[in-house]
Amino acid sequence: MVERVALAGADDPVLRDYVRLRDVQARRSLEVEHGFFIAEGEKVVRRALESGHRPRSFLMAPRWLESLADVLDDHDVPCYVLSEAAIERVTGFHVHRGALASLERPAPRAVDDVLATARRIVVIEDVVDHTNVGAIFRSVAALGFDAIMLSPRCADPLYRRSIKVAMGSVFWLPYARLDKWYEAPDLLARHGFQRVALALDDAATDLARLQVGDKVALLVGSEGHGLSPRWRTTADDVVMIPMAADIDSLNVAASVAVACWALREG
Amino acid sequence: MVERVALAGADDPVLRDYVRLRDVQARRSLEVEHGFFIAEGEKVVRRALESGHRPRSFLMAPRWLESLADVLDDHDVPCYVLSEAAIERVTGFHVHRGALASLERPAPRAVDDVLATARRIVVIEDVVDHTNVGAIFRSVAALGFDAIMLSPRCADPLYRRSIKVAMGSVFWLPYARLDKWYEAPDLLARHGFQRVALALDDAATDLARLQVGDKVALLVGSEGHGLSPRWRTTADDVVMIPMAADIDSLNVAASVAVACWALREG
């Protein structure tokens, strides 16, 4: 059962997991070094717990205690209770639907394990924006692909903002981070994946006309530069979503949603 | 030719168009009352000008003067020049790619004019999030639909954040705001549109199996509640994007991208 701890103020050192939540650089080193991540919002906190992630502590305003009571009471960790104004002083911003949890960061999945069991995957290269990473997870999960692979430089799916935009799908959709960017295309081929690069390239096939086999890896690049030449030129197919005149491109997350839909199993 | 004005400080009253850009409530009344909107970032400022919007003034750090020189010099308005730190004090946040423009808010298009000329449109109901409105504009423009109609309560496409996420497509994609929410389905019918409601409804048709006619209006609802019963039950078709197990829904902007792709002209 959680221990409800009423704190006198926002500067109590027990709150160190929750400080300056909008400072991306500071958070990255803090969370990775100490092996935890933050879930924000009643629904996301609930999903984190229901998917088996182990809490270190909770921080919330009094009114969230009751609505989360059923899941809180399964855990033997402190629940710090502060006013919403005091929580804002700790975290540095107004926490909408103000419940937070600090949870143990799970051990990363092995790349080979994910690739051995998935049949339809999205592989994202250097997508550094947490909102885009979260949006990609949400769409990939909703549209029934099996897993996501991330290039070494992609943003962290367990960063608070990624989790929130993903509506918690990062908690159960399998994913792994590739440790070798250059070898990734070969690795995908060894696991039997048809590598389909999504690119705005005049020579590309219209996405609607792609013939897909049993194991498909959709490769997508960063917002700014798209896929690297290495990943694009080694792909088995290069496909494009035809654009209307005067438009540069779809957002990367919208592109992934369209492509997952177009390549769905009939 | 713009008049380059070096200001002594961030509190000069000539900067009133640019204050507290993150305060959504304050900005809404300020911009609507005074008939202007703000474009943020070099690329978006350029697109606003190239699409014929008339500037009131510019505000930027010295390094953006040169890269925007070709478009700035066509306009006979002041360009306020401040350090990036001073701009942050005016606006309340760090302006990435720090060029800003204040532009005349164009007169709204007439609903009937837009409906009379468009053949494929997206109609959004009560989407109050500026990021989602912007993302919908970007996808609709990229995927070749003709126009967007907004219910009375939708967020402003000319709010800074909407424009930025839309990559400036709000500047040229025709749109209009419906003034009568209840009558909107009848109005669409009178203009000959097949009203296609996108909803997570067990009785809905799979989006992939919809037969579409010559004039199509795709109706989408808010993030939280989806379409109202009024708009959903009066539609000619109700379609769904089938979801994988355990997933509530796609993000509304991702849904629009998928639906525009699925309903594109072959």
Coordinates of C-alpha atoms in Angstrom, one line a residue:
Chain A
M1 CA 0.0 0.0 0.0
V2 CA 1.4 3.4 -0.9
E3 CA 2.5 5.6 1.9
R4 CA 0.9 9.0 1.6
V5 CA 3.4 11.7 2.5
A6 CA 2.3 15.3 2.9
L7 CA 5.3 17.5 2.3
A8 CA 5.9 21.0 3.8
G9 CA 7.3 22.5 0.6
A10 CA 8.5 22.1 -2.9
D11 CA 12.2 22.0 -2.1
D12 CA 12.2 18.7 -0.2
P13 CA 15.1 16.5 -1.5
V14 CA 12.8 13.5 -1.8
L15 CA 11.4 15.2 -4.8
R16 CA 14.6 15.0 -6.8
D17 CA 13.1 12.7 -9.5
Y18 CA 10.6 15.4 -10.4
V19 CA 12.6 18.6 -10.7
R20 CA 12.7 20.8 -13.8
L21 CA 10.8 18.4 -16.0
R22 CA 11.0 20.7 -19.0
D23 CA 14.8 20.9 -19.0
V24 CA 15.5 18.2 -21.6
Q25 CA 19.3 18.1 -21.2
A26 CA 19.2 17.9 -17.5
R27 CA 16.4 15.3 -17.4
R28 CA 18.2 13.1 -19.9
S29 CA 21.3 12.6 -17.8
L30 CA 19.3 12.5 -14.5
E31 CA 16.9 9.8 -15.7
V32 CA 19.4 7.6 -17.5
E33 CA 22.0 7.9 -14.7
H34 CA 19.5 7.0 -12.0
G35 CA 17.6 4.5 -14.1
F36 CA 14.1 5.9 -13.9
F37 CA 11.5 7.7 -16.1
I38 CA 8.5 9.9 -15.4
A39 CA 4.9 9.2 -16.4
E40 CA 2.6 12.3 -16.4
G41 CA -1.2 12.4 -16.2
E42 CA -3.7 10.1 -14.6
K43 CA -4.3 7.9 -17.7
V44 CA -0.6 7.5 -18.5
V45 CA 0.4 6.7 -14.9
R46 CA -2.4 4.1 -14.8
R47 CA -1.1 2.5 -18.0
A48 CA 2.5 2.5 -16.8
L49 CA 1.4 0.5 -13.7
E50 CA -1.0 -1.8 -15.6
S51 CA 1.7 -2.7 -18.0
G52 CA 3.9 -3.9 -15.2
H53 CA 6.4 -1.0 -14.7
R54 CA 7.6 -0.7 -11.1
P55 CA 7.1 2.7 -9.4
R56 CA 9.7 4.4 -7.2
S57 CA 7.3 7.1 -6.0
F58 CA 4.3 9.2 -6.9
L59 CA 3.8 13.0 -6.8
M60 CA 0.3 14.4 -7.1
A61 CA -2.3 16.9 -5.9
P62 CA -4.8 15.6 -3.4
R63 CA -7.6 15.3 -5.9
W64 CA -5.8 12.6 -7.9
L65 CA -5.4 10.3 -4.9
E66 CA -8.9 9.0 -5.1
S67 CA -9.2 8.5 -8.8
L68 CA -5.9 6.5 -8.8
A69 CA -6.6 4.7 -5.5
D70 CA -7.1 1.3 -7.1
V71 CA -3.7 1.2 -8.7
L72 CA -1.8 3.2 -6.0
D73 CA -2.6 0.8 -3.3
D74 CA -0.9 -2.1 -5.1
H75 CA 2.5 -0.5 -4.5
D76 CA 4.6 -0.1 -1.5
V77 CA 6.3 3.2 -2.3
P78 CA 5.8 6.8 -1.1
C79 CA 3.2 9.0 -2.7
Y80 CA 4.1 12.7 -2.2
V81 CA 1.1 14.9 -1.9
L82 CA 1.4 18.7 -2.7
S83 CA -0.8 21.4 -3.9
E84 CA -0.9 22.0 -7.7
A85 CA 0.9 25.3 -7.2
A86 CA 3.7 23.5 -5.3
I87 CA 4.0 20.8 -7.9
E88 CA 4.4 23.5 -10.5
R89 CA 7.3 24.9 -8.4
V90 CA 9.0 21.5 -8.3
T91 CA 8.5 20.6 -12.0
G92 CA 8.8 24.0 -13.5
F93 CA 5.5 23.9 -15.3
H94 CA 1.8 23.4 -14.8
V95 CA 1.1 19.7 -14.8
H96 CA -2.2 19.2 -16.6
R97 CA -4.2 16.4 -14.9
G98 CA -1.6 16.7 -12.2
A99 CA -0.5 13.2 -11.3
L100 CA 3.2 12.1 -11.8
A101 CA 5.0 8.8 -11.2
S102 CA 8.7 8.0 -11.2
L103 CA 9.2 4.4 -12.4
E104 CA 12.1 2.1 -12.8
R105 CA 13.5 2.3 -16.3
P106 CA 13.2 -1.3 -17.8
A107 CA 16.2 -3.0 -19.2
P108 CA 16.5 -2.4 -23.0
R109 CA 15.2 -5.2 -25.2
A110 CA 17.9 -7.0 -27.3
V111 CA 17.7 -6.0 -31.0
D112 CA 17.9 -9.6 -32.2
D113 CA 15.1 -10.7 -29.9
V114 CA 12.7 -8.0 -31.3
L115 CA 13.7 -8.7 -34.9
A116 CA 13.3 -12.4 -34.5
T117 CA 9.7 -12.2 -33.4
A118 CA 8.3 -9.2 -35.3
R119 CA 7.0 -9.3 -38.8
R120 CA 6.0 -5.7 -39.6
I121 CA 8.2 -3.0 -38.1
V122 CA 9.0 0.7 -38.4
V123 CA 12.6 1.7 -38.2
I124 CA 13.2 5.4 -37.4
E125 CA 16.5 7.1 -38.2
D126 CA 17.6 10.1 -36.1
V127 CA 14.1 11.4 -35.2
V128 CA 15.3 13.6 -32.3
D129 CA 12.0 15.3 -31.4
H130 CA 10.2 13.6 -28.5
T131 CA 6.7 14.6 -29.8
N132 CA 7.4 12.9 -33.1
V133 CA 8.8 9.8 -31.5
G134 CA 5.7 9.6 -29.3
A135 CA 3.3 10.2 -32.2
I136 CA 5.1 7.5 -34.3
F137 CA 4.6 5.0 -31.4
R138 CA 0.9 5.8 -31.1
S139 CA 0.3 5.4 -34.8
V140 CA 2.4 2.2 -35.2
A141 CA 0.6 0.6 -32.2
A142 CA -2.9 1.7 -33.4
L143 CA -2.3 0.5 -36.9
G144 CA -1.1 -2.9 -35.9
F145 CA 2.6 -3.0 -36.7
D146 CA 4.6 -5.2 -34.3
A147 CA 7.6 -3.2 -33.2
I148 CA 9.8 -0.1 -33.6
M149 CA 13.5 0.0 -34.0
L150 CA 15.4 3.3 -33.3
S151 CA 18.7 4.5 -34.7
P152 CA 21.3 5.3 -32.0
R153 CA 20.5 9.1 -32.2
C154 CA 16.7 8.9 -31.9
A155 CA 15.0 10.6 -29.0
D156 CA 14.1 8.6 -25.9
P157 CA 10.7 6.9 -26.0
L158 CA 10.6 6.9 -22.2
Y159 CA 11.0 10.7 -22.0
R160 CA 7.9 12.2 -20.4
R161 CA 6.8 14.0 -23.5
S162 CA 7.2 10.9 -25.8
I163 CA 5.2 8.8 -23.4
K164 CA 2.4 11.3 -23.2
V165 CA 2.1 11.8 -26.9
A166 CA 2.3 8.0 -27.4
M167 CA -0.7 7.6 -25.0
G168 CA 1.4 5.1 -23.1
S169 CA 1.9 2.7 -26.1
V170 CA 5.7 2.8 -25.4
F171 CA 4.9 0.7 -22.3
W172 CA 3.9 -2.4 -24.3
L173 CA 4.8 -2.0 -28.0
P174 CA 8.2 -3.8 -28.3
Y175 CA 11.1 -1.6 -29.4
A176 CA 14.9 -1.6 -29.3
R177 CA 17.7 0.8 -30.0
L178 CA 20.1 -0.2 -32.8
D179 CA 23.6 0.1 -31.5
K180 CA 25.2 0.2 -35.0
W181 CA 23.8 2.7 -37.4
Y182 CA 25.9 1.7 -40.4
E183 CA 25.2 -2.0 -40.1
A184 CA 21.4 -1.7 -39.5
P185 CA 20.4 -2.3 -43.1
D186 CA 22.4 -5.6 -43.2
L187 CA 21.0 -6.7 -39.9
L188 CA 17.5 -6.2 -41.1
A189 CA 18.2 -8.2 -44.2
R190 CA 19.8 -11.0 -42.2
H191 CA 16.5 -11.2 -40.3
G192 CA 14.6 -11.5 -43.5
F193 CA 13.0 -8.1 -43.7
Q194 CA 12.1 -6.4 -46.9
R195 CA 13.6 -2.9 -46.3
V196 CA 11.2 -0.2 -47.5
A197 CA 12.6 3.3 -47.4
L198 CA 10.1 6.2 -47.3
A199 CA 11.6 9.1 -49.2
L200 CA 10.7 12.1 -51.3
D201 CA 12.6 10.9 -54.4
D202 CA 11.5 11.3 -58.0
A203 CA 12.6 7.8 -58.7
A204 CA 10.6 6.3 -55.8
T205 CA 7.6 4.0 -56.3
D206 CA 4.2 5.3 -55.3
L207 CA 3.5 3.8 -51.8
A208 CA 0.1 2.6 -53.2
R209 CA 1.8 0.3 -55.7
L210 CA 4.4 -1.4 -53.4
Q211 CA 4.3 -5.2 -53.3
V212 CA 5.0 -6.3 -49.8
G213 CA 6.2 -9.7 -48.6
D214 CA 5.9 -11.4 -45.3
K215 CA 8.4 -9.4 -43.2
V216 CA 8.4 -5.6 -43.8
A217 CA 10.6 -3.0 -42.3
L218 CA 9.5 0.6 -43.1
L219 CA 12.5 3.0 -42.8
V220 CA 11.8 6.6 -42.1
G221 CA 14.2 9.5 -41.5
S222 CA 14.4 12.7 -39.6
E223 CA 12.2 15.8 -40.0
G224 CA 14.9 17.9 -41.5
H225 CA 16.9 15.7 -43.7
G226 CA 15.0 12.5 -44.3
L227 CA 16.7 9.2 -44.6
S228 CA 20.5 9.0 -44.8
P229 CA 21.9 7.9 -48.2
R230 CA 23.2 4.8 -46.4
W231 CA 19.8 3.6 -45.4
R232 CA 18.0 4.8 -48.5
T233 CA 20.4 3.3 -51.1
T234 CA 20.6 -0.1 -49.4
A235 CA 16.8 -0.5 -49.1
D236 CA 15.0 -3.1 -51.2
D237 CA 12.4 -0.6 -52.2
V238 CA 12.1 3.2 -52.1
V239 CA 8.6 4.5 -51.9
M240 CA 7.0 7.9 -51.7
I241 CA 3.7 9.5 -50.7
P242 CA 2.9 11.7 -53.6
M243 CA 2.6 15.4 -52.5
A244 CA 0.3 18.1 -53.8
A245 CA 2.0 21.0 -55.4
D246 CA 3.9 23.5 -53.3
I247 CA 4.1 21.3 -50.2
D248 CA 7.5 20.1 -48.9
S249 CA 6.4 17.0 -47.1
L250 CA 4.1 15.5 -44.5
N251 CA 5.2 15.5 -40.9
V252 CA 7.2 12.3 -40.2
A253 CA 4.6 11.0 -37.8
A254 CA 1.8 11.6 -40.4
S255 CA 3.9 9.9 -43.0
V256 CA 4.3 6.8 -40.8
A257 CA 0.6 6.7 -40.1
V258 CA -0.2 6.8 -43.9
A259 CA 2.4 4.2 -44.6
C260 CA 1.3 1.8 -41.9
W261 CA -2.2 2.1 -43.2
A262 CA -1.1 1.6 -46.8
L263 CA 0.9 -1.5 -45.8
R264 CA -1.6 -3.0 -43.4
E265 CA -2.6 -6.6 -43.7
G266 CA -5.8 -6.9 -45.7
Chain B
M1 CA 12.1 49.1 -48.2
V2 CA 11.9 48.1 -44.5
E3 CA 13.1 50.6 -41.9
R4 CA 15.6 48.8 -39.6
V5 CA 15.0 50.1 -36.1
A6 CA 17.5 49.2 -33.4
L7 CA 15.7 49.4 -30.1
A8 CA 17.2 50.1 -26.7
G9 CA 15.2 47.5 -24.8
A10 CA 12.6 44.9 -24.6
D11 CA 10.0 47.1 -23.1
D12 CA 9.5 49.5 -26.0
P13 CA 5.8 50.0 -26.6
V14 CA 6.2 49.6 -30.4
L15 CA 6.7 45.9 -29.6
R16 CA 3.2 45.4 -28.3
D17 CA 2.3 42.9 -31.1
Y18 CA 5.0 40.5 -29.8
V19 CA 4.4 40.4 -26.1
R20 CA 3.8 37.1 -24.2
L21 CA 3.5 34.9 -27.2
R22 CA 2.8 31.8 -25.1
D23 CA -0.2 33.3 -23.3
V24 CA -2.9 31.8 -25.5
Q25 CA -5.8 33.6 -23.8
A26 CA -4.1 37.0 -23.9
R27 CA -2.9 36.5 -27.5
R28 CA -6.3 35.5 -28.8
S29 CA -8.1 38.7 -27.7
L30 CA -5.1 40.9 -28.6
E31 CA -4.7 39.5 -32.1
V32 CA -8.4 39.3 -33.0
E33 CA -9.1 42.8 -31.6
H34 CA -6.3 44.4 -33.4
G35 CA -6.6 42.3 -36.6
F36 CA -3.2 40.8 -36.9
F37 CA -1.4 37.5 -36.5
I38 CA 2.2 36.4 -35.8
A39 CA 4.4 34.3 -38.1
E40 CA 7.5 32.7 -36.4
G41 CA 10.6 31.4 -38.0
E42 CA 12.5 32.4 -41.1
K43 CA 10.7 29.9 -43.4
V44 CA 7.2 30.7 -42.1
V45 CA 7.8 34.5 -42.3
R46 CA 8.9 34.0 -45.9
R47 CA 5.9 32.0 -46.8
A48 CA 3.5 34.5 -45.2
L49 CA 5.0 37.2 -47.3
E50 CA 5.2 35.2 -50.5
S51 CA 1.5 34.2 -50.2
G52 CA 0.6 37.9 -50.2
H53 CA 0.0 38.6 -46.5
R54 CA 0.7 42.2 -45.6
P55 CA 3.2 42.8 -42.7
R56 CA 2.7 45.4 -40.0
S57 CA 6.3 45.0 -38.7
F58 CA 9.1 42.5 -38.1
L59 CA 11.1 41.6 -35.1
M60 CA 14.3 39.7 -35.4
A61 CA 17.9 39.2 -34.2
P62 CA 20.6 40.7 -36.4
R63 CA 21.6 37.5 -38.0
W64 CA 18.2 37.0 -39.7
L65 CA 18.3 40.3 -41.5
E66 CA 20.5 39.0 -44.2
S67 CA 18.8 35.7 -44.9
L68 CA 15.4 37.5 -45.2
A69 CA 16.7 40.6 -47.0
D70 CA 15.1 39.7 -50.3
V71 CA 11.6 39.6 -48.9
L72 CA 12.0 42.3 -46.2
D73 CA 13.0 44.9 -48.7
D74 CA 9.7 44.7 -50.6
H75 CA 7.8 46.1 -47.6
D76 CA 7.6 49.6 -46.2
V77 CA 7.2 48.8 -42.5
P78 CA 9.6 48.8 -39.5
C79 CA 11.9 45.9 -38.7
Y80 CA 12.8 46.0 -35.0
V81 CA 16.2 44.5 -34.3
L82 CA 17.0 43.1 -30.9
S83 CA 19.4 40.5 -29.5
E84 CA 17.9 37.0 -29.1
A85 CA 18.0 37.4 -25.3
A86 CA 16.0 40.7 -25.6
I87 CA 13.5 39.0 -28.0
E88 CA 13.1 36.3 -25.4
R89 CA 12.2 38.9 -22.8
V90 CA 9.6 40.4 -25.1
T91 CA 7.9 37.2 -26.2
G92 CA 8.4 35.1 -23.0
F93 CA 10.2 32.2 -24.7
H94 CA 13.2 31.4 -26.8
V95 CA 12.3 31.9 -30.4
H96 CA 14.0 29.2 -32.4
R97 CA 15.3 30.5 -35.7
G98 CA 14.4 33.9 -34.2
A99 CA 12.5 35.9 -36.9
L100 CA 9.0 37.1 -36.2
A101 CA 6.5 39.1 -38.3
S102 CA 3.3 40.7 -37.4
L103 CA 0.9 40.6 -40.3
E104 CA -2.6 41.9 -41.2
R105 CA -5.2 39.3 -40.4
P106 CA -7.0 38.6 -43.7
A107 CA -10.8 38.9 -44.0
P108 CA -12.4 35.5 -43.5
R109 CA -13.5 33.7 -46.5
A110 CA -17.2 33.2 -47.0
V111 CA -18.4 29.6 -46.2
D112 CA -20.5 29.4 -49.4
D113 CA -17.6 30.6 -51.6
V114 CA -15.3 27.8 -50.3
L115 CA -18.0 25.2 -50.6
A116 CA -19.0 26.2 -54.1
T117 CA -15.5 25.7 -55.5
A118 CA -14.0 22.8 -53.5
R119 CA -14.6 19.2 -54.2
R120 CA -12.7 17.4 -51.5
I121 CA -12.7 18.9 -48.1
V122 CA -12.1 18.1 -44.4
V123 CA -14.5 19.5 -41.9
I124 CA -13.2 19.6 -38.3
E125 CA -15.5 19.9 -35.3
D126 CA -14.2 21.4 -32.1
V127 CA -10.6 20.7 -32.5
V128 CA -9.3 23.1 -29.9
D129 CA -5.6 22.3 -29.9
H130 CA -3.5 24.6 -32.1
T131 CA -1.0 21.8 -32.8
N132 CA -3.7 19.5 -34.1
V133 CA -5.2 22.2 -36.2
G134 CA -1.8 23.0 -37.7
A135 CA -1.0 19.3 -38.3
I136 CA -4.4 18.8 -40.0
F137 CA -3.7 21.7 -42.3
R138 CA -0.3 20.4 -43.2
S139 CA -1.6 16.9 -44.0
V140 CA -4.7 18.1 -45.9
A141 CA -2.6 20.4 -48.1
A142 CA 0.1 17.8 -48.7
L143 CA -2.4 15.1 -49.7
G144 CA -4.2 17.2 -52.1
F145 CA -7.6 18.0 -50.6
D146 CA -9.0 21.4 -51.6
A147 CA -10.1 23.1 -48.4
I148 CA -10.8 22.9 -44.6
M149 CA -14.0 24.0 -42.8
L150 CA -13.9 24.6 -39.1
S151 CA -16.7 24.4 -36.6
P152 CA -17.3 27.6 -34.6
R153 CA -15.2 26.3 -31.6
C154 CA -12.1 25.1 -33.4
A155 CA -8.8 26.7 -32.6
D156 CA -7.5 29.6 -34.8
P157 CA -5.5 28.5 -37.8
L158 CA -3.7 31.8 -37.7
Y159 CA -2.4 31.4 -34.1
R160 CA 1.4 31.3 -34.2
R161 CA 1.6 27.6 -33.2
S162 CA -1.0 26.5 -35.7
I163 CA 0.9 28.3 -38.5
K164 CA 4.2 26.8 -37.5
V165 CA 3.0 23.2 -37.3
A166 CA 1.1 23.7 -40.6
M167 CA 4.4 24.8 -42.2
G168 CA 2.6 27.8 -43.5
S169 CA -0.1 25.9 -45.4
V170 CA -2.8 28.0 -43.6
F171 CA -1.6 30.9 -45.9
W172 CA -2.9 29.4 -49.1
L173 CA -5.1 26.4 -48.4
P174 CA -8.7 27.8 -48.5
Y175 CA -10.6 27.5 -45.3
A176 CA -13.6 29.1 -43.6
R177 CA -15.3 29.0 -40.2
L178 CA -18.8 27.7 -40.1
D179 CA -21.0 30.1 -38.1
K180 CA -23.8 27.6 -37.5
W181 CA -22.7 24.3 -36.0
Y182 CA -26.1 22.7 -36.0
E183 CA -26.9 23.5 -39.6
A184 CA -23.5 22.5 -41.0
P185 CA -24.5 19.0 -42.1
D186 CA -27.5 20.4 -44.1
L187 CA -25.3 23.1 -45.6
L188 CA -22.8 20.5 -46.8
A189 CA -25.6 18.5 -48.3
R190 CA -27.0 21.5 -50.1
H191 CA -23.6 22.0 -51.7
G192 CA -23.7 18.4 -52.9
F193 CA -21.1 16.9 -50.6
Q194 CA -21.1 13.3 -49.5
R195 CA -20.7 13.7 -45.8
V196 CA -18.3 11.0 -44.5
A197 CA -18.0 10.9 -40.7
L198 CA -14.8 9.4 -39.2
A199 CA -15.7 7.7 -36.0
L200 CA -14.7 4.7 -33.8
D201 CA -18.1 3.0 -34.1
D202 CA -18.6 -0.7 -34.3
A203 CA -21.3 -0.2 -37.0
A204 CA -19.0 1.9 -39.1
T205 CA -17.7 0.9 -42.5
D206 CA -14.0 0.1 -42.9
L207 CA -12.4 3.3 -44.4
A208 CA -10.8 1.1 -47.1
R209 CA -14.2 0.0 -48.4
L210 CA -15.9 3.3 -48.7
Q211 CA -17.2 4.2 -52.1
V212 CA -16.6 7.9 -52.8
G213 CA -18.4 10.2 -55.2
D214 CA -17.3 13.4 -56.8
K215 CA -17.7 15.8 -53.8
V216 CA -16.5 14.5 -50.5
A217 CA -16.5 16.1 -47.0
L218 CA -14.6 14.2 -44.4
L219 CA -15.9 15.0 -40.9
V220 CA -13.6 14.6 -37.9
G221 CA -14.2 15.4 -34.3
S222 CA -12.2 16.5 -31.3
E223 CA -9.5 14.6 -29.6
G224 CA -11.5 13.9 -26.5
H225 CA -15.0 13.1 -27.6
G226 CA -14.9 12.5 -31.3
L227 CA -17.7 13.8 -33.5
S228 CA -21.0 15.0 -32.0
P229 CA -24.0 12.8 -32.4
R230 CA -25.5 15.6 -34.6
W231 CA -22.7 15.5 -37.1
R232 CA -22.2 11.7 -37.0
T233 CA -25.8 10.6 -37.3
T234 CA -26.6 13.0 -40.1
A235 CA -23.6 11.9 -42.2
D236 CA -24.1 9.9 -45.4
D237 CA -21.4 7.4 -44.4
V238 CA -19.7 6.6 -41.1
V239 CA -16.2 5.1 -41.6
M240 CA -13.6 3.9 -39.2
I241 CA -9.9 3.2 -39.3
P242 CA -9.7 -0.3 -37.7
M243 CA -7.5 -0.2 -34.5
A244 CA -5.2 -2.8 -33.1
A245 CA -6.1 -4.3 -29.8
D246 CA -5.7 -2.2 -26.6
I247 CA -5.4 1.1 -28.5
D248 CA -8.0 3.9 -28.0
S249 CA -7.5 5.7 -31.2
L250 CA -5.1 7.5 -33.5
N251 CA -4.4 11.1 -32.9
V252 CA -6.9 13.2 -34.8
A253 CA -4.2 14.6 -37.2
A254 CA -2.9 11.1 -37.9
S255 CA -6.4 10.0 -38.6
V256 CA -6.9 12.8 -41.1
A257 CA -3.7 12.0 -42.9
V258 CA -4.7 8.3 -43.2
A259 CA -8.2 9.2 -44.4
C260 CA -7.0 11.8 -46.9
W261 CA -4.6 9.1 -48.3
A262 CA -7.3 6.5 -48.4
L263 CA -9.8 8.8 -50.2
R264 CA -7.2 10.4 -52.6
E265 CA -8.0 10.4 -56.2
G266 CA -6.5 7.5 -58.0

